C-alpha positions as a LaTeX table, in Angstrom:
\begin{tabular}{lrrr}
\hline
Residue & $x$ (\AA) & $y$ (\AA) & $z$ (\AA) \\
\hline
Met1 & $-9.66$ & $-1.97$ & $-29.26$ \\
Lys2 & $-13.07$ & $-0.60$ & $-27.45$ \\
Pro3 & $-14.98$ & 2.14 & $-29.42$ \\
Lys4 & $-14.33$ & 5.87 & $-28.13$ \\
Lys5 & $-16.51$ & 6.49 & $-25.47$ \\
Lys6 & $-19.06$ & 8.99 & $-25.11$ \\
Leu7 & $-18.50$ & 12.00 & $-22.93$ \\
Ala8 & $-21.24$ & 11.12 & $-20.48$ \\
Asp9 & $-19.34$ & 7.98 & $-19.62$ \\
Val10 & $-16.04$ & 9.63 & $-19.25$ \\
Ser11 & $-17.48$ & 12.38 & $-17.19$ \\
Val12 & $-18.46$ & 9.97 & $-14.53$ \\
Leu13 & $-14.65$ & 9.26 & $-13.84$ \\
Thr14 & $-14.15$ & 13.10 & $-13.94$ \\
Tyr15 & $-16.81$ & 13.85 & $-11.68$ \\
Ile16 & $-15.07$ & 11.30 & $-9.01$ \\
Asp17 & $-11.90$ & 13.09 & $-9.68$ \\
Ile18 & $-13.11$ & 16.43 & $-9.06$ \\
Ile19 & $-15.02$ & 14.90 & $-5.57$ \\
Val20 & $-11.78$ & 13.31 & $-4.44$ \\
Phe21 & $-9.58$ & 16.39 & $-4.91$ \\
Val22 & $-12.36$ & 18.53 & $-3.24$ \\
Phe23 & $-12.37$ & 16.08 & $-0.13$ \\
Leu24 & $-8.33$ & 16.33 & $-0.16$ \\
Ala25 & $-8.49$ & 20.20 & 0.08 \\
Leu26 & $-11.20$ & 20.15 & 2.87 \\
Phe27 & $-9.49$ & 17.52 & 4.62 \\
Pro28 & $-7.18$ & 19.33 & 6.86 \\
Leu29 & $-9.90$ & 21.53 & 8.28 \\
Phe30 & $-11.52$ & 18.83 & 10.04 \\
Val31 & $-8.41$ & 16.43 & 11.12 \\
Asn32 & $-5.68$ & 16.83 & 13.61 \\
Val33 & $-2.01$ & 17.34 & 12.44 \\
Phe34 & $-1.10$ & 13.73 & 12.71 \\
Arg35 & $-3.96$ & 12.64 & 10.02 \\
Arg36 & $-3.04$ & 15.50 & 7.80 \\
Gln37 & 0.74 & 14.16 & 7.77 \\
Ile38 & $-0.63$ & 10.91 & 6.54 \\
Met39 & $-2.77$ & 12.41 & 4.01 \\
Ala40 & 0.28 & 14.31 & 2.98 \\
Lys41 & 2.36 & 10.93 & 2.37 \\
Cys42 & $-0.68$ & 9.63 & 0.43 \\
Leu43 & $-0.36$ & 12.48 & $-2.09$ \\
Cys44 & 2.97 & 11.87 & $-2.83$ \\
Tyr45 & 2.04 & 8.04 & $-3.29$ \\
Ile46 & $-0.78$ & 9.19 & $-5.62$ \\
Val47 & 1.71 & 10.86 & $-7.73$ \\
Phe48 & 3.73 & 7.77 & $-7.59$ \\
Ala49 & 0.99 & 5.63 & $-8.81$ \\
Tyr50 & 0.26 & 8.27 & $-11.79$ \\
Ser51 & 3.77 & 7.54 & $-12.80$ \\
Leu52 & 3.53 & 3.74 & $-12.74$ \\
Asp53 & 0.04 & 4.06 & $-14.55$ \\
Leu54 & 1.46 & 5.64 & $-17.42$ \\
Ile55 & 3.58 & 2.57 & $-18.41$ \\
Trp56 & 1.71 & $-0.16$ & $-17.03$ \\
Gly57 & $-1.92$ & 1.20 & $-17.43$ \\
Tyr58 & $-1.37$ & 2.53 & $-20.74$ \\
Val59 & 1.72 & 0.67 & $-22.40$ \\
Gly60 & 1.14 & $-2.34$ & $-20.45$ \\
Leu61 & 4.64 & $-3.00$ & $-19.11$ \\
Met62 & 4.54 & $-3.88$ & $-15.79$ \\
Ser63 & 7.75 & $-2.17$ & $-13.92$ \\
Met64 & 8.61 & $-4.15$ & $-10.57$ \\
Gly65 & 11.46 & $-1.52$ & $-9.73$ \\
His66 & 9.68 & 1.77 & $-10.14$ \\
Ala67 & 10.70 & 2.69 & $-6.80$ \\
Val68 & 13.96 & 2.92 & $-7.89$ \\
Phe69 & 13.28 & 6.40 & $-9.73$ \\
Phe70 & 11.26 & 7.34 & $-6.69$ \\
Gly71 & 14.51 & 6.80 & $-4.50$ \\
Ile72 & 16.74 & 8.80 & $-7.25$ \\
Gly73 & 14.95 & 11.72 & $-6.86$ \\
Ala74 & 14.42 & 11.66 & $-3.03$ \\
Tyr75 & 18.10 & 10.91 & $-2.34$ \\
Val76 & 19.45 & 13.65 & $-4.87$ \\
Leu77 & 17.36 & 16.23 & $-3.45$ \\
Ala78 & 17.89 & 14.94 & 0.14 \\
Ile79 & 21.73 & 14.78 & $-0.37$ \\
Gly80 & 21.64 & 18.63 & $-1.46$ \\
Tyr81 & 19.25 & 19.72 & 1.24 \\
Ser82 & 21.46 & 17.73 & 3.92 \\
Met83 & 24.77 & 19.85 & 2.95 \\
Glu84 & 25.87 & 21.81 & 5.77 \\
Asn85 & 29.24 & 23.91 & 5.84 \\
Gly86 & 30.65 & 21.66 & 2.82 \\
Val87 & 29.55 & 18.28 & 4.34 \\
Leu88 & 26.68 & 16.04 & 4.73 \\
Ser89 & 25.01 & 16.23 & 8.22 \\
Tyr90 & 24.82 & 12.51 & 8.58 \\
Met91 & 28.39 & 12.12 & 7.42 \\
Thr92 & 29.83 & 14.07 & 10.34 \\
Ser93 & 28.31 & 11.49 & 12.73 \\
Leu94 & 30.67 & 8.73 & 10.98 \\
Gly95 & 33.86 & 10.86 & 10.96 \\
Tyr96 & 33.77 & 12.09 & 7.61 \\
Met97 & 34.64 & 15.68 & 7.29 \\
Glu98 & 34.51 & 16.22 & 3.51 \\
Ala99 & 31.76 & 15.30 & 1.01 \\
Pro100 & 32.46 & 14.12 & $-2.57$ \\
Lys101 & 33.07 & 16.93 & $-5.09$ \\
Leu102 & 29.83 & 16.36 & $-7.03$ \\
Tyr103 & 27.81 & 16.85 & $-3.97$ \\
Tyr104 & 29.01 & 20.53 & $-3.67$ \\
Phe105 & 26.67 & 21.30 & $-6.79$ \\
Leu106 & 23.65 & 20.06 & $-5.13$ \\
Ala107 & 24.28 & 22.37 & $-2.18$ \\
Asn108 & 22.39 & 24.86 & $-4.46$ \\
Lys109 & 18.83 & 24.32 & $-3.70$ \\
Pro110 & 17.32 & 24.76 & $-7.38$ \\
Val111 & 20.50 & 22.60 & $-8.65$ \\
Ala112 & 19.45 & 19.86 & $-6.26$ \\
Phe113 & 15.91 & 19.84 & $-7.48$ \\
Phe114 & 15.96 & 20.01 & $-10.97$ \\
Gly115 & 19.22 & 17.60 & $-10.77$ \\
Ala116 & 17.08 & 15.07 & $-9.02$ \\
Leu117 & 14.45 & 14.92 & $-11.89$ \\
Leu118 & 17.30 & 15.02 & $-14.55$ \\
Ala119 & 19.02 & 12.12 & $-12.85$ \\
Cys120 & 15.50 & 10.34 & $-13.04$ \\
Gly121 & 15.21 & 10.88 & $-16.68$ \\
Val122 & 18.88 & 10.13 & $-17.63$ \\
Val123 & 18.72 & 6.89 & $-15.83$ \\
Ala124 & 15.71 & 5.81 & $-17.19$ \\
Gly125 & 16.59 & 6.93 & $-20.86$ \\
Ile126 & 19.59 & 4.79 & $-20.65$ \\
Leu127 & 17.78 & 1.71 & $-19.33$ \\
Ala128 & 14.79 & 2.29 & $-21.66$ \\
Ala129 & 17.18 & 2.59 & $-24.73$ \\
Phe130 & 18.74 & $-0.56$ & $-24.01$ \\
Leu131 & 15.71 & $-2.81$ & $-23.00$ \\
Phe132 & 13.41 & $-1.37$ & $-25.53$ \\
Ser133 & 15.91 & $-1.66$ & $-28.43$ \\
Lys134 & 16.41 & $-5.21$ & $-27.55$ \\
Lys135 & 12.78 & $-5.79$ & $-27.70$ \\
Val136 & 12.49 & $-6.84$ & $-23.95$ \\
Asn137 & 9.08 & $-6.83$ & $-23.23$ \\
Ser138 & 6.47 & $-8.36$ & $-20.71$ \\
Val139 & 7.84 & $-10.55$ & $-18.03$ \\
Tyr140 & 11.43 & $-10.21$ & $-19.05$ \\
Phe141 & 10.86 & $-6.44$ & $-18.55$ \\
Ser142 & 9.32 & $-6.85$ & $-15.05$ \\
Leu143 & 12.29 & $-9.49$ & $-13.95$ \\
Ile144 & 14.87 & $-6.83$ & $-15.05$ \\
Thr145 & 13.26 & $-3.89$ & $-13.06$ \\
Phe146 & 12.54 & $-6.26$ & $-10.25$ \\
Ala147 & 16.45 & $-7.06$ & $-10.16$ \\
Leu148 & 17.22 & $-3.49$ & $-10.43$ \\
Ala149 & 15.21 & $-2.45$ & $-7.53$ \\
Arg150 & 17.03 & $-5.10$ & $-5.28$ \\
Val151 & 20.43 & $-3.96$ & $-6.55$ \\
Phe152 & 19.57 & $-0.08$ & $-5.91$ \\
Gln153 & 18.43 & $-1.06$ & $-2.31$ \\
Leu154 & 21.50 & $-2.78$ & $-1.48$ \\
Leu155 & 23.39 & 0.03 & $-2.91$ \\
Ile156 & 21.61 & 2.62 & $-0.70$ \\
Asn157 & 21.93 & 0.47 & 2.12 \\
Asn158 & 25.84 & $-0.44$ & 1.72 \\
Gln159 & 27.06 & 2.83 & 0.74 \\
Gln160 & 26.43 & 4.45 & 4.23 \\
Arg161 & 29.21 & 7.18 & 3.73 \\
Tyr162 & 27.40 & 8.55 & 0.70 \\
Thr163 & 23.55 & 7.54 & 1.33 \\
Gly164 & 23.11 & 7.38 & 5.04 \\
Gly165 & 22.99 & 3.54 & 4.92 \\
Ala166 & 20.11 & 1.81 & 6.79 \\
Asn167 & 19.50 & 4.86 & 8.62 \\
Gly168 & 18.74 & 7.01 & 5.87 \\
Ile169 & 18.64 & 10.49 & 5.43 \\
Thr170 & 16.69 & 12.45 & 8.15 \\
Asn171 & 15.95 & 16.12 & 8.96 \\
Ile172 & 15.28 & 16.99 & 5.30 \\
Pro173 & 13.91 & 20.51 & 5.28 \\
Arg174 & 10.34 & 21.41 & 3.64 \\
Lys175 & 11.84 & 23.29 & 0.81 \\
Leu176 & 11.10 & 23.13 & $-3.03$ \\
Ile177 & 13.57 & 24.93 & $-5.50$ \\
Phe178 & 14.11 & 28.04 & $-3.12$ \\
Asp179 & 15.90 & 28.07 & $-0.07$ \\
Ile180 & 12.70 & 28.93 & 2.03 \\
Val181 & 11.14 & 26.59 & 4.54 \\
Ile182 & 7.35 & 26.20 & 4.08 \\
Pro183 & 5.11 & 25.92 & 7.24 \\
Gln184 & 3.73 & 22.21 & 7.44 \\
Gly185 & $-0.06$ & 23.52 & 7.19 \\
Ala186 & 0.82 & 25.22 & 3.94 \\
Tyr187 & 3.36 & 22.46 & 2.48 \\
Tyr188 & 0.25 & 20.17 & 2.61 \\
Tyr189 & $-1.71$ & 22.55 & $-0.28$ \\
Val190 & 1.67 & 22.65 & $-2.11$ \\
Leu191 & 1.66 & 18.89 & $-2.41$ \\
Leu192 & $-1.95$ & 18.89 & $-3.31$ \\
Gly193 & $-1.37$ & 21.60 & $-5.92$ \\
Ile194 & 1.58 & 19.47 & $-7.40$ \\
Thr195 & $-0.46$ & 16.35 & $-7.42$ \\
Ile196 & $-3.43$ & 18.18 & $-9.38$ \\
Leu197 & $-1.03$ & 19.76 & $-11.78$ \\
Val198 & 0.37 & 16.12 & $-12.42$ \\
Tyr199 & $-3.06$ & 14.68 & $-12.63$ \\
Leu200 & $-4.05$ & 17.37 & $-15.48$ \\
Phe201 & $-0.75$ & 16.78 & $-17.38$ \\
Cys202 & $-1.29$ & 13.06 & $-17.22$ \\
Arg203 & $-4.77$ & 13.41 & $-18.44$ \\
Phe204 & $-3.64$ & 15.68 & $-21.19$ \\
Leu205 & $-1.07$ & 13.26 & $-22.23$ \\
Thr206 & $-3.36$ & 10.14 & $-22.26$ \\
Gly207 & $-6.02$ & 11.93 & $-24.00$ \\
Ser208 & $-4.00$ & 13.19 & $-26.74$ \\
Arg209 & $-2.65$ & 11.58 & $-30.01$ \\
Phe210 & 0.33 & 10.38 & $-28.14$ \\
Gly211 & $-1.75$ & 8.73 & $-25.75$ \\
Leu212 & $-3.98$ & 6.85 & $-28.04$ \\
Ile213 & $-0.56$ & 5.59 & $-29.56$ \\
Leu214 & 0.56 & 4.25 & $-26.19$ \\
Glu215 & $-2.69$ & 2.27 & $-25.96$ \\
Ala216 & $-2.28$ & 0.93 & $-29.46$ \\
Ile217 & 1.13 & $-0.63$ & $-28.45$ \\
Arg218 & $-0.46$ & $-2.06$ & $-25.59$ \\
Glu219 & $-3.39$ & $-3.71$ & $-27.84$ \\
Asn220 & $-1.21$ & $-4.72$ & $-30.69$ \\
Glu221 & 2.35 & $-3.68$ & $-30.68$ \\
Ser222 & 3.29 & $-5.74$ & $-33.77$ \\
Arg223 & 0.36 & $-4.16$ & $-36.04$ \\
Leu224 & 1.65 & $-0.50$ & $-35.02$ \\
Asp225 & 5.14 & $-1.47$ & $-36.03$ \\
Phe226 & 3.91 & $-2.79$ & $-39.15$ \\
Phe227 & 1.99 & 0.47 & $-39.72$ \\
Gly228 & 5.64 & 2.36 & $-39.85$ \\
Tyr229 & 5.38 & 3.79 & $-36.15$ \\
Asp230 & 8.63 & 3.85 & $-34.39$ \\
Val231 & 7.39 & 1.91 & $-31.14$ \\
Thr232 & 10.60 & 1.70 & $-29.56$ \\
Arg233 & 10.96 & 5.72 & $-29.44$ \\
Phe234 & 7.64 & 6.10 & $-28.15$ \\
Lys235 & 8.22 & 3.58 & $-25.33$ \\
Ile236 & 11.44 & 5.29 & $-24.27$ \\
Ile237 & 9.71 & 8.64 & $-24.31$ \\
Ile238 & 6.93 & 7.67 & $-21.99$ \\
Phe239 & 9.41 & 5.53 & $-19.70$ \\
Ile240 & 11.54 & 8.79 & $-19.22$ \\
Ile241 & 8.34 & 10.80 & $-18.50$ \\
Ser242 & 6.97 & 8.28 & $-16.12$ \\
Ala243 & 10.56 & 8.11 & $-14.26$ \\
Val244 & 10.47 & 12.03 & $-14.00$ \\
Ile245 & 6.94 & 11.95 & $-12.29$ \\
Ala246 & 8.17 & 9.14 & $-10.13$ \\
Gly247 & 11.22 & 11.07 & $-9.06$ \\
Leu248 & 9.00 & 14.27 & $-8.23$ \\
Ser249 & 6.82 & 11.86 & $-6.06$ \\
Gly250 & 10.08 & 10.97 & $-4.34$ \\
Ile251 & 10.95 & 14.73 & $-3.75$ \\
Met252 & 7.44 & 15.26 & $-2.36$ \\
Phe253 & 7.75 & 12.38 & $-0.02$ \\
Ala254 & 11.44 & 13.32 & 1.28 \\
Thr255 & 10.62 & 16.88 & 1.85 \\
Ser256 & 7.01 & 16.39 & 3.43 \\
Gln257 & 8.15 & 13.38 & 5.69 \\
Ser258 & 11.65 & 14.74 & 6.32 \\
Phe259 & 12.98 & 11.38 & 5.90 \\
Ile260 & 14.05 & 8.76 & 2.93 \\
Gly261 & 15.43 & 5.56 & 3.67 \\
Pro262 & 16.36 & 2.12 & 1.92 \\
Ser263 & 13.02 & 0.77 & 2.61 \\
Asn264 & 11.20 & 3.46 & 0.52 \\
Val265 & 13.19 & 2.57 & $-2.37$ \\
Gly266 & 13.28 & $-1.06$ & $-2.99$ \\
Ile267 & 11.24 & $-4.03$ & $-3.87$ \\
Ser268 & 8.60 & $-3.57$ & $-1.23$ \\
Ala269 & 7.86 & $-0.09$ & $-2.27$ \\
Ser270 & 7.89 & $-1.01$ & $-5.96$ \\
Thr271 & 5.21 & $-3.87$ & $-5.19$ \\
Ala272 & 3.25 & $-1.63$ & $-3.05$ \\
Val273 & 2.23 & 0.69 & $-6.13$ \\
Ile274 & 1.31 & $-1.97$ & $-8.13$ \\
Val275 & $-1.07$ & $-3.41$ & $-5.61$ \\
Trp276 & $-2.34$ & 0.45 & $-5.33$ \\
Leu277 & $-3.15$ & 0.13 & $-9.17$ \\
Ala278 & $-4.70$ & $-3.19$ & $-9.26$ \\
Leu279 & $-7.07$ & $-2.08$ & $-6.54$ \\
Gly280 & $-8.09$ & 1.40 & $-8.09$ \\
Gly281 & $-7.70$ & $-0.07$ & $-11.68$ \\
Arg282 & $-4.96$ & 0.56 & $-14.06$ \\
Gly283 & $-5.29$ & 2.23 & $-17.50$ \\
Asn284 & $-7.43$ & 5.32 & $-16.01$ \\
Leu285 & $-5.93$ & 7.73 & $-13.53$ \\
Thr286 & $-9.14$ & 7.77 & $-11.54$ \\
Gly287 & $-8.28$ & 4.34 & $-10.39$ \\
Ala288 & $-4.71$ & 5.40 & $-9.63$ \\
Thr289 & $-6.12$ & 7.97 & $-7.17$ \\
Val290 & $-8.85$ & 5.75 & $-5.43$ \\
Gly291 & $-6.70$ & 2.59 & $-5.07$ \\
Thr292 & $-3.98$ & 4.56 & $-3.63$ \\
Leu293 & $-5.75$ & 6.57 & $-0.88$ \\
Val294 & $-8.12$ & 3.26 & $-0.01$ \\
Leu295 & $-4.90$ & 1.08 & 0.66 \\
Cys296 & $-2.70$ & 3.62 & 2.07 \\
Trp297 & $-5.49$ & 4.71 & 4.75 \\
Ala298 & $-6.21$ & 0.90 & 5.30 \\
Glu299 & $-2.65$ & 0.13 & 6.10 \\
Ser300 & $-2.67$ & 3.09 & 8.39 \\
Leu301 & $-5.95$ & 2.29 & 10.38 \\
Leu302 & $-5.54$ & $-1.44$ & 10.42 \\
Ser303 & $-1.82$ & $-1.04$ & 11.75 \\
Glu304 & $-3.22$ & 1.02 & 14.41 \\
Gln305 & $-6.12$ & $-1.03$ & 15.51 \\
Leu306 & $-4.63$ & $-4.58$ & 14.85 \\
Thr307 & $-1.13$ & $-4.34$ & 15.62 \\
Asp308 & $-0.13$ & $-7.83$ & 15.23 \\
Tyr309 & $-2.83$ & $-9.18$ & 12.69 \\
Trp310 & $-3.26$ & $-6.18$ & 10.34 \\
Tyr311 & $-0.92$ & $-7.59$ & 7.70 \\
Ile312 & $-3.01$ & $-10.75$ & 6.96 \\
Ile313 & $-6.16$ & $-8.73$ & 7.00 \\
Tyr314 & $-4.42$ & $-6.30$ & 4.48 \\
Gly315 & $-3.67$ & $-9.51$ & 2.67 \\
Ile316 & $-7.09$ & $-11.01$ & 2.57 \\
Leu317 & $-8.45$ & $-7.65$ & 1.34 \\
Ile318 & $-6.03$ & $-8.00$ & $-1.54$ \\
Leu319 & $-6.98$ & $-11.44$ & $-2.62$ \\
Leu320 & $-10.77$ & $-10.61$ & $-2.50$ \\
Val321 & $-10.12$ & $-7.63$ & $-5.08$ \\
Val322 & $-8.02$ & $-10.08$ & $-7.30$ \\
Phe323 & $-10.63$ & $-12.73$ & $-7.36$ \\
Phe324 & $-13.82$ & $-10.71$ & $-7.33$ \\
Ile325 & $-12.78$ & $-7.23$ & $-8.60$ \\
Pro326 & $-10.10$ & $-8.23$ & $-11.32$ \\
Lys327 & $-10.44$ & $-4.82$ & $-13.18$ \\
Gly328 & $-10.13$ & $-2.93$ & $-9.82$ \\
Ile329 & $-12.86$ & $-0.56$ & $-8.41$ \\
Ile330 & $-12.70$ & 2.00 & $-10.96$ \\
Gly331 & $-11.82$ & $-0.22$ & $-13.99$ \\
Gln332 & $-15.31$ & $-2.51$ & $-12.72$ \\
Leu333 & $-17.23$ & 0.66 & $-12.87$ \\
Asp334 & $-15.92$ & 1.78 & $-16.31$ \\
Ser335 & $-16.51$ & $-1.61$ & $-17.82$ \\
Phe336 & $-20.12$ & $-1.43$ & $-16.22$ \\
Leu337 & $-20.80$ & 2.17 & $-17.95$ \\
Tyr338 & $-19.23$ & 1.06 & $-21.16$ \\
Asn339 & $-21.51$ & $-2.02$ & $-21.72$ \\
Arg340 & $-24.58$ & $-0.42$ & $-20.17$ \\
Arg341 & $-23.83$ & 2.49 & $-22.99$ \\
Ile342 & $-23.45$ & $-0.36$ & $-25.71$ \\
Ser343 & $-26.47$ & $-2.10$ & $-24.73$ \\
Lys344 & $-28.64$ & 1.06 & $-24.62$ \\
Glu345 & $-27.43$ & 2.00 & $-28.18$ \\
Gln346 & $-28.06$ & $-1.67$ & $-29.36$ \\
Asn347 & $-31.60$ & $-1.40$ & $-27.90$ \\
Gln348 & $-32.12$ & 2.05 & $-29.63$ \\
Arg349 & $-31.03$ & 0.62 & $-33.04$ \\
Leu350 & $-33.28$ & $-2.44$ & $-32.46$ \\
Asn351 & $-36.36$ & 0.05 & $-31.78$ \\
Ala352 & $-35.48$ & 2.03 & $-34.66$ \\
Ser353 & $-35.30$ & $-0.84$ & $-37.15$ \\
Glu354 & $-38.70$ & $-2.02$ & $-35.60$ \\
Gly355 & $-40.27$ & 1.05 & $-35.84$ \\
Gly356 & $-39.26$ & 1.39 & $-39.48$ \\
Glu357 & $-40.54$ & $-2.06$ & $-40.28$ \\
Lys358 & $-43.99$ & $-1.01$ & $-39.07$ \\
\hline
\end{tabular}
């Protein structure tokens, strides 16, 4: 493992985070409503990237089905917010006049909100307890989560009566916890506030003793197990935390975009967040923020200007990053700062030893 970094190096990433969040706060003042709505979507995706970074960047487990928890959070809340007079709004168009009994509990807005987060935690806890108790790691973990994403997407798509099917759920109101519709302009800053709070929580978590144990698991799990740590318990806990944050990002997305559909919860969404982290650099939250912003806006702008070819250019950009910046933008910067500091310390020790000999 690397020696502990000095505050001077760590603060460079902190300065980048501060600059980015100040930029995000000022962004709506200089753009139109359409651009602000795109950035609101980016904020949801940034929180989603934080959730995956906790388990991939800090524990070394690449989940290829993390959008399942994004979808659980979004769908549970959307179902509760779509209840009108005892039936879901999209069910009436299909000829159903009564919703399942469980859905009636979700008609209460606080129950729908916290129930969505609880559902993410419960599903993640059951899945993690099964996988990690069986010592499922590395590529097998990725394959199982990949299959889970496919199954979940098919379930959402086929159970039209309960989920809205391929059409998804639309007209989701901009509400969080309380039955109050928030204006679109103000809701952007609500999303930004949630993003900053999640960032601060993740910074606290990864900088604590718990976070150091997670990194130790990533570096050498068997050695940590030899020292008497319950590695399985730590992995289950961080997987649940990661899933709940992913569910929160799904809630943010559904309420800000007024829509959630199968395309937002399947394999494509799960692999997209992996690409964001690969570009920005995993194992540091700054990379998750920068990578998500760069690729979200690249996708938006390229699709506007190059309707027929933007996917090709997007793919080329990703390949260039993989070959020339394998650690990601921020990961490469972090390594450069670390190597420069080590070189400087070595030169100082060398100069000190030479001065002593004289």
